Amino acid sequence: MPELPEVEVVRRGLDQWVAGRTVAAVEVRHPRAVRRHLEGTEHFVQALTGRTFTAAHRRGKYLWLPMAEADGTPSDRALVGHLGMSGQLLVEKPSQPDETHLRARFTFTDGGRELRFVDQRTFGGLAVEESTGDGIPPRLAHIAIDPLDPSFDADAFSAALRRRHTEVKRALLDQTLIGGVGNIYADEALWRAQLHGARPTAKLTRAQVSALLEGVRDVLGEALAQGGTSFDSLYVDVNGQSGYFSRFLAVYGQADRPCPRCGTPIRRESFMNRSSYSCPRCQPRPRTR
């Protein structure tokens, strides 16, 4: 599933190619694409037609585009999107052939490039939702600020993390504690901090939490600079380009390959119906009684 860097790359593309443009028409090609819009497909189309997208924002792994009315008055509604496992928001020329898994199309009054929602597995989705006073759709209000946000409070995060009675990797994946971190970047950050994912959060020292947060920030920033991590053609930016951070992964997906730090073969373990990767030497499992 796309994580913070991948979704942020898409947000930047939307801000460049879509913000400031007025929707001429909306075509929903598959009802599951708008299943989260509880009022139905027809209402979804009406809520967007004639409105102008004013910006592109992100919270965790969600995107939202606030709208303005036809007369330019700011609206209290926004288009909210989640990419799911395979969703893509693509900006294409109208002459470009339809993608096999095209689920929704937005055309604009300027006659320029279209916005297309493509989703092979249909786990992603779009909806028009009202925004709260701070501009954040209520669906996203529970998601914590991500560590690249200037307003992220490192001290508050450290205290909250150490109060949790759970394993550190589970805590990193908790979007109410820290936004945008998924399985890939949790493993990479833990490797950088030399912590095993099963280590209890309550036993982490301040220095360990500081090293972990530094690892999270560094790996997210580096991945963002490389356009994210693409293992297949399902994750691309708005122009259909893949990210290249998979070339720089230290542990994730590297089972049996040498650890870049000490040379020990990387270990793969089962974790919440997924996989965790770590170095047995740099990241020893915590001792159990």
XYZ file of C-alpha atoms in Angstrom:
289
model
C 0.000 0.000 0.000
C 1.346 3.488 -0.802
C 2.841 5.188 2.229
C 3.652 8.817 3.004
C 6.312 9.427 0.301
C 4.230 7.864 -2.478
C 1.071 9.771 -1.530
C 2.992 13.027 -1.084
C 4.438 12.660 -4.584
C 0.897 12.329 -5.929
C -0.247 15.342 -3.875
C 2.482 17.495 -5.357
C 1.464 16.412 -8.833
C -2.178 17.266 -8.152
C -1.190 20.652 -6.771
C 0.734 21.355 -9.960
C -1.698 19.977 -12.549
C -5.176 20.163 -10.995
C -5.341 22.978 -8.427
C -7.011 26.094 -9.790
C -8.977 24.238 -12.476
C -12.763 23.992 -12.756
C -14.494 20.644 -13.271
C -16.542 20.478 -16.474
C -17.799 16.906 -16.141
C -17.341 13.774 -14.038
C -17.722 10.240 -15.337
C -17.875 7.359 -12.855
C -17.000 4.118 -14.605
C -17.232 1.763 -11.614
C -19.518 2.206 -8.569
C -16.901 0.901 -6.116
C -14.751 3.923 -6.912
C -17.276 6.136 -5.086
C -18.677 3.637 -2.557
C -17.527 5.899 0.300
C -19.747 8.683 -1.054
C -22.857 7.531 0.737
C -25.263 9.756 -1.209
C -24.564 7.811 -4.390
C -22.946 8.261 -7.778
C -25.329 10.904 -9.130
C -24.862 13.100 -6.076
C -21.080 12.671 -6.335
C -21.137 13.942 -9.937
C -23.392 16.903 -9.086
C -21.278 17.878 -6.077
C -18.178 18.239 -8.259
C -19.444 19.595 -11.573
C -18.755 23.323 -11.904
C -16.568 23.460 -8.792
C -12.941 24.537 -8.767
C -10.217 22.603 -6.970
C -8.286 25.183 -4.967
C -5.343 23.132 -3.652
C -4.155 19.614 -2.855
C -3.553 18.462 0.715
C -2.506 15.246 2.445
C -2.951 13.775 5.912
C -1.200 10.457 6.403
C -2.097 8.347 3.357
C -5.224 10.352 2.437
C -5.513 13.148 -0.111
C -8.092 15.896 -0.283
C -8.778 18.745 -2.706
C -10.817 21.654 -1.275
C -13.291 23.243 -3.671
C -14.715 26.658 -4.503
C -18.146 27.397 -5.929
C -18.659 28.640 -9.485
C -18.548 32.277 -8.279
C -15.240 31.700 -6.504
C -16.711 31.480 -3.012
C -14.835 28.918 -0.915
C -16.876 25.758 -0.354
C -17.037 23.729 2.835
C -16.574 20.558 0.792
C -13.582 18.688 -0.578
C -12.836 15.704 -2.787
C -11.238 13.076 -0.542
C -9.248 10.192 -1.981
C -7.430 7.095 -0.773
C -5.332 5.055 -3.195
C -5.789 1.719 -1.438
C -3.523 -1.025 -2.763
C -3.429 -0.109 -6.438
C -5.123 3.267 -6.959
C -3.601 5.834 -9.300
C -4.528 9.468 -9.900
C -3.231 10.229 -13.377
C -3.176 13.461 -15.368
C -3.616 12.510 -19.025
C -4.238 14.198 -22.361
C -7.856 13.698 -23.503
C -6.529 11.883 -26.572
C -4.784 9.269 -24.428
C -6.596 5.872 -24.635
C -8.544 4.837 -21.562
C -6.689 2.662 -19.093
C -7.991 -0.879 -18.601
C -8.925 -0.204 -14.986
C -10.195 3.367 -15.390
C -12.769 3.968 -12.622
C -13.503 7.703 -12.814
C -12.675 10.627 -15.088
C -12.677 14.371 -14.439
C -12.589 16.786 -17.374
C -12.003 20.519 -16.956
C -13.418 23.669 -18.491
C -10.039 24.667 -19.932
C -10.100 21.583 -22.195
C -6.666 20.495 -20.974
C -5.439 17.314 -19.366
C -7.952 15.081 -17.607
C -7.702 13.680 -14.103
C -8.264 9.915 -14.093
C -8.719 7.550 -11.177
C -7.371 4.126 -12.135
C -7.618 1.233 -9.682
C -7.019 -2.410 -10.604
C -8.116 -3.913 -7.274
C -10.767 -1.266 -6.446
C -9.669 -0.992 -2.808
C -9.180 2.758 -3.170
C -11.959 5.285 -3.448
C -13.190 8.864 -3.806
C -15.857 10.825 -1.946
C -16.996 14.412 -1.529
C -17.057 15.334 2.142
C -17.612 18.405 4.250
C -14.589 19.958 5.937
C -14.339 21.132 9.529
C -13.350 24.630 10.618
C -9.661 23.831 10.207
C -10.271 22.551 6.681
C -9.689 18.865 7.441
C -12.422 16.393 6.436
C -13.816 14.627 9.543
C -12.807 11.212 8.167
C -9.165 12.282 8.517
C -9.335 14.064 11.859
C -8.112 11.007 13.807
C -4.930 10.662 11.738
C -1.859 12.047 13.461
C 0.423 14.640 11.920
C 3.312 13.028 10.076
C 6.944 13.507 11.139
C 7.815 15.669 8.106
C 5.196 18.259 9.065
C 6.777 21.398 10.597
C 4.211 21.286 13.409
C 5.117 17.723 14.438
C 5.886 17.673 18.187
C 8.789 15.306 18.758
C 8.599 15.533 22.556
C 4.881 14.737 22.586
C 5.445 11.816 20.241
C 8.247 10.460 22.424
C 6.102 10.633 25.531
C 3.069 9.079 23.805
C 5.174 6.285 22.310
C 6.699 5.316 25.629
C 3.272 5.278 27.299
C 2.010 2.671 24.856
C 1.992 -0.939 26.006
C 2.789 -2.495 22.656
C 5.644 -3.381 20.327
C 7.488 -0.539 18.652
C 6.656 -1.570 15.076
C 2.961 -1.830 15.895
C 3.179 1.668 17.345
C 4.810 3.033 14.187
C 1.926 1.659 12.123
C -0.677 3.271 14.402
C -1.940 6.224 12.361
C -3.385 7.879 15.471
C 0.140 8.141 16.889
C 2.202 9.025 13.818
C 0.805 9.531 10.338
C 1.908 8.077 7.016
C 4.315 5.319 8.119
C 3.603 1.861 6.729
C 5.325 -1.509 6.669
C 8.179 -0.593 4.328
C 9.370 2.551 6.054
C 8.780 1.171 9.556
C 11.250 -1.644 8.800
C 13.744 0.773 7.271
C 13.522 3.207 10.198
C 13.889 0.422 12.769
C 17.002 -0.826 10.975
C 18.516 2.644 11.047
C 17.766 2.945 14.767
C 19.064 -0.618 15.382
C 15.818 -1.642 17.072
C 13.845 -4.842 16.574
C 10.171 -4.261 15.851
C 9.095 -6.454 18.778
C 10.836 -4.276 21.373
C 8.320 -2.996 23.969
C 7.662 0.723 23.632
C 7.524 1.206 27.402
C 11.168 0.092 27.684
C 12.560 2.435 25.043
C 15.017 5.032 26.283
C 14.828 8.666 25.245
C 17.927 8.141 23.118
C 16.354 5.170 21.344
C 13.160 7.095 20.606
C 15.239 9.989 19.288
C 17.213 7.636 17.027
C 13.995 6.040 15.822
C 12.364 9.364 14.971
C 15.523 10.460 13.180
C 15.430 7.215 11.201
C 11.774 7.717 10.288
C 12.357 11.271 9.118
C 15.490 10.404 7.176
C 14.018 7.433 5.327
C 10.793 9.274 4.486
C 12.727 12.272 3.214
C 15.083 10.160 1.115
C 12.213 8.133 -0.329
C 10.341 11.311 -1.202
C 13.391 12.634 -3.029
C 13.433 9.440 -5.124
C 9.717 9.647 -5.959
C 8.755 6.894 -3.506
C 9.089 3.123 -3.706
C 7.699 1.195 -6.678
C 7.826 -2.604 -6.717
C 5.551 -2.887 -9.745
C 3.604 -0.722 -12.184
C 0.739 -0.101 -9.749
C 2.416 2.764 -7.887
C 3.176 5.759 -10.129
C 2.957 9.530 -9.857
C 0.345 11.620 -11.711
C 2.427 11.411 -14.888
C 2.710 7.617 -14.729
C 6.351 7.620 -13.556
C 7.624 5.090 -10.997
C 9.625 5.916 -7.884
C 13.155 4.584 -7.434
C 13.693 4.240 -3.688
C 13.414 0.443 -3.937
C 17.034 0.537 -5.124
C 18.103 1.929 -1.741
C 16.145 -0.279 0.676
C 18.429 -1.689 3.367
C 16.217 -4.471 4.748
C 12.679 -4.458 3.378
C 12.330 -7.232 0.809
C 16.014 -8.116 1.217
C 15.692 -11.529 2.916
C 18.967 -13.513 2.957
C 20.929 -10.655 1.437
C 23.770 -9.144 3.505
C 22.984 -6.334 5.906
C 24.522 -3.123 4.496
C 25.951 -2.348 7.928
C 27.379 -5.652 9.209
C 26.983 -8.227 6.422
C 24.699 -10.599 8.342
C 21.925 -12.100 6.152
C 18.672 -10.194 6.530
C 15.907 -12.071 8.373
C 12.276 -12.248 7.296
C 9.591 -12.807 9.960
C 5.800 -12.970 9.827
C 4.057 -9.891 11.192
C 0.303 -9.128 11.187
C -0.310 -11.172 8.017
C 2.617 -9.391 6.385
C 6.384 -9.617 6.591
C 8.983 -7.848 8.693
C 12.624 -7.606 7.714
C 15.525 -6.950 10.063
C 19.166 -7.733 10.729
C 19.630 -10.454 13.400
C 22.888 -8.878 14.537
C 22.082 -5.160 14.406
C 18.516 -5.657 15.596
C 18.424 -8.599 18.037
C 15.018 -9.733 19.222
C 14.236 -8.579 22.783
C 14.652 -11.231 25.428
C 11.464 -12.767 26.768
C 10.961 -14.113 30.265
